[in-house]
């Protein structure tokens, strides 16, 4: 079992920044992918950024150059630094962990944290 807890969401003005954090606990394999997804009202949940255990990073085009994902494997955390926020970034942001062994794949989600960008 793996538990993921997000924090850092809030209400900000356009152009401002936020830092989201995700604290992981439980049986985390050495090979895994941690990621941030977001879901706006009336829309599906979309991948924002991901970070594999061997250092591979991915960013959605909509956030590339503005958001930065990072990992601290010793402390079992993943963060998302969000700069130059716009109203289109408003969503619930979810932490995600994907890992697999020889028998099956595992997919874990946090509860989500609200990010609202508004004037």
C-alpha atoms as a printed R data frame, in Angstrom:
    type eleno elety resid chain resno       x      y       z
1   ATOM     1    CA   UNK     A     1   0.000  0.000   0.000
2   ATOM     2    CA   UNK     A     2   1.108  3.534  -0.859
3   ATOM     3    CA   UNK     A     3  -0.360  6.748   0.495
4   ATOM     4    CA   UNK     A     4  -0.011 10.135  -1.226
5   ATOM     5    CA   UNK     A     5  -0.905 13.443   0.441
6   ATOM     6    CA   UNK     A     6  -0.860 16.722  -1.499
7   ATOM     7    CA   UNK     A     7  -0.472 20.208  -0.068
8   ATOM     8    CA   UNK     A     8   0.221 23.758  -1.202
9   ATOM     9    CA   UNK     A     9  -2.855 24.667  -3.199
10  ATOM    10    CA   UNK     A    10  -4.641 27.965  -2.831
11  ATOM    11    CA   UNK     A    11  -5.971 31.107  -4.469
12  ATOM    12    CA   UNK     A    12  -3.527 33.322  -6.375
13  ATOM    13    CA   UNK     A    13  -3.592 36.167  -8.873
14  ATOM    14    CA   UNK     A    14  -2.603 35.647 -12.503
15  ATOM    15    CA   UNK     A    15   1.156 35.787 -12.877
16  ATOM    16    CA   UNK     A    16   1.846 34.559  -9.364
17  ATOM    17    CA   UNK     A    17   3.423 31.278  -8.291
18  ATOM    18    CA   UNK     A    18   2.567 28.278  -6.162
19  ATOM    19    CA   UNK     A    19   4.507 25.256  -4.991
20  ATOM    20    CA   UNK     A    20   2.675 21.967  -4.580
21  ATOM    21    CA   UNK     A    21   4.108 19.133  -2.513
22  ATOM    22    CA   UNK     A    22   3.240 15.450  -2.317
23  ATOM    23    CA   UNK     A    23   4.350 13.268   0.570
24  ATOM    24    CA   UNK     A    24   4.485  9.542  -0.167
25  ATOM    25    CA   UNK     A    25   4.605  6.653   2.260
26  ATOM    26    CA   UNK     A    26   4.347  2.889   2.114
27  ATOM    27    CA   UNK     A    27   5.872  0.284  -0.168
28  ATOM    28    CA   UNK     A    28   7.463  2.417  -2.881
29  ATOM    29    CA   UNK     A    29   9.508  0.412  -5.376
30  ATOM    30    CA   UNK     A    30  12.893  1.641  -6.535
31  ATOM    31    CA   UNK     A    31  11.638  1.896 -10.142
32  ATOM    32    CA   UNK     A    32   8.570  4.077 -10.447
33  ATOM    33    CA   UNK     A    33   7.044  7.175 -11.980
34  ATOM    34    CA   UNK     A    34   5.624 10.037  -9.944
35  ATOM    35    CA   UNK     A    35   3.441 12.620 -11.615
36  ATOM    36    CA   UNK     A    36   1.048 15.509 -11.219
37  ATOM    37    CA   UNK     A    37  -2.339 15.494 -12.912
38  ATOM    38    CA   UNK     A    38  -5.032 18.138 -12.882
39  ATOM    39    CA   UNK     A    39  -8.759 18.186 -13.456
40  ATOM    40    CA   UNK     A    40 -10.762 21.334 -14.134
41  ATOM    41    CA   UNK     A    41 -14.546 21.452 -13.685
42  ATOM    42    CA   UNK     A    42 -16.301 19.615 -16.495
43  ATOM    43    CA   UNK     A    43 -13.055 18.260 -17.933
44  ATOM    44    CA   UNK     A    44 -11.112 15.021 -17.744
45  ATOM    45    CA   UNK     A    45  -8.042 14.489 -15.619
46  ATOM    46    CA   UNK     A    46  -4.915 15.361 -17.609
47  ATOM    47    CA   UNK     A    47  -1.228 14.719 -17.047
48  ATOM    48    CA   UNK     A    48   0.688 17.875 -16.133
49  ATOM    49    CA   UNK     A    49   4.197 16.582 -15.445
50  ATOM    50    CA   UNK     A    50   5.921 13.321 -14.583
51  ATOM    51    CA   UNK     A    51   9.290 12.277 -13.211
52  ATOM    52    CA   UNK     A    52  10.655  8.734 -13.417
53  ATOM    53    CA   UNK     A    53  13.000  7.227 -10.866
54  ATOM    54    CA   UNK     A    54  15.821  7.229 -13.439
55  ATOM    55    CA   UNK     A    55  15.454 10.951 -14.078
56  ATOM    56    CA   UNK     A    56  13.170 11.208 -17.105
57  ATOM    57    CA   UNK     A    57  10.844 14.220 -17.021
58  ATOM    58    CA   UNK     A    58   7.795 15.107 -19.060
59  ATOM    59    CA   UNK     A    59   5.720 18.293 -19.207
60  ATOM    60    CA   UNK     A    60   2.453 18.967 -20.920
61  ATOM    61    CA   UNK     A    61   2.748 21.616 -23.612
62  ATOM    62    CA   UNK     A    62   0.426 23.902 -21.683
63  ATOM    63    CA   UNK     A    63   2.834 24.136 -18.731
64  ATOM    64    CA   UNK     A    64   6.225 23.681 -20.380
65  ATOM    65    CA   UNK     A    65   8.577 26.468 -19.379
66  ATOM    66    CA   UNK     A    66   6.378 27.547 -16.471
67  ATOM    67    CA   UNK     A    67   6.171 24.471 -14.228
68  ATOM    68    CA   UNK     A    68   9.024 22.452 -12.739
69  ATOM    69    CA   UNK     A    69   8.687 18.983 -11.245
70  ATOM    70    CA   UNK     A    70  11.241 17.634  -8.796
71  ATOM    71    CA   UNK     A    71  11.754 14.580  -6.594
72  ATOM    72    CA   UNK     A    72  13.430 13.874  -3.303
73  ATOM    73    CA   UNK     A    73  13.626 10.096  -3.098
74  ATOM    74    CA   UNK     A    74  15.194 10.102   0.361
75  ATOM    75    CA   UNK     A    75  12.258 12.063   1.771
76  ATOM    76    CA   UNK     A    76   9.753 10.394  -0.579
77  ATOM    77    CA   UNK     A    77   8.353 13.645  -1.889
78  ATOM    78    CA   UNK     A    78   7.536 15.129  -5.272
79  ATOM    79    CA   UNK     A    79   6.948 18.828  -5.826
80  ATOM    80    CA   UNK     A    80   5.534 21.000  -8.576
81  ATOM    81    CA   UNK     A    81   6.701 24.600  -8.822
82  ATOM    82    CA   UNK     A    82   4.158 26.574 -10.818
83  ATOM    83    CA   UNK     A    83   5.143 29.989 -12.158
84  ATOM    84    CA   UNK     A    84   3.295 32.544 -14.280
85  ATOM    85    CA   UNK     A    85  -0.048 31.046 -13.388
86  ATOM    86    CA   UNK     A    86  -3.092 31.816 -15.517
87  ATOM    87    CA   UNK     A    87  -6.808 31.217 -14.972
88  ATOM    88    CA   UNK     A    88  -6.503 28.219 -17.314
89  ATOM    89    CA   UNK     A    89  -4.359 26.540 -14.657
90  ATOM    90    CA   UNK     A    90  -7.295 26.475 -12.245
91  ATOM    91    CA   UNK     A    91  -7.983 22.848 -11.325
92  ATOM    92    CA   UNK     A    92  -7.694 20.221  -8.657
93  ATOM    93    CA   UNK     A    93  -4.135 18.907  -8.782
94  ATOM    94    CA   UNK     A    94  -3.512 15.241  -7.978
95  ATOM    95    CA   UNK     A    95  -0.305 13.458  -7.073
96  ATOM    96    CA   UNK     A    96   0.164 10.077  -8.763
97  ATOM    97    CA   UNK     A    97   2.538  7.131  -8.338
98  ATOM    98    CA   UNK     A    98   2.870  4.301 -10.857
99  ATOM    99    CA   UNK     A    99   4.997  1.220 -10.295
100 ATOM   100    CA   UNK     A   100   5.007 -2.463 -11.215
101 ATOM   101    CA   UNK     A   101   6.471 -5.793 -10.217
102 ATOM   102    CA   UNK     A   102   6.638 -9.067 -12.136
103 ATOM   103    CA   UNK     A   103   2.947 -9.800 -11.538
104 ATOM   104    CA   UNK     A   104   1.021 -6.547 -11.784
105 ATOM   105    CA   UNK     A   105   1.045 -2.789 -12.092
106 ATOM   106    CA   UNK     A   106   0.092 -0.390  -9.312
107 ATOM   107    CA   UNK     A   107  -1.443  3.060  -9.639
108 ATOM   108    CA   UNK     A   108  -1.952  5.326  -6.608
109 ATOM   109    CA   UNK     A   109  -3.607  8.731  -6.235
110 ATOM   110    CA   UNK     A   110  -3.697 11.438  -3.627
111 ATOM   111    CA   UNK     A   111  -6.879 13.239  -2.639
112 ATOM   112    CA   UNK     A   112  -6.055 16.368  -4.619
113 ATOM   113    CA   UNK     A   113  -5.406 20.008  -3.793
114 ATOM   114    CA   UNK     A   114  -7.303 22.959  -5.262
115 ATOM   115    CA   UNK     A   115  -5.462 25.619  -7.267
116 ATOM   116    CA   UNK     A   116  -7.474 28.686  -8.236
117 ATOM   117    CA   UNK     A   117  -6.031 31.493 -10.368
118 ATOM   118    CA   UNK     A   118  -8.376 34.457 -10.509
119 ATOM   119    CA   UNK     A   119  -8.458 38.252 -10.456
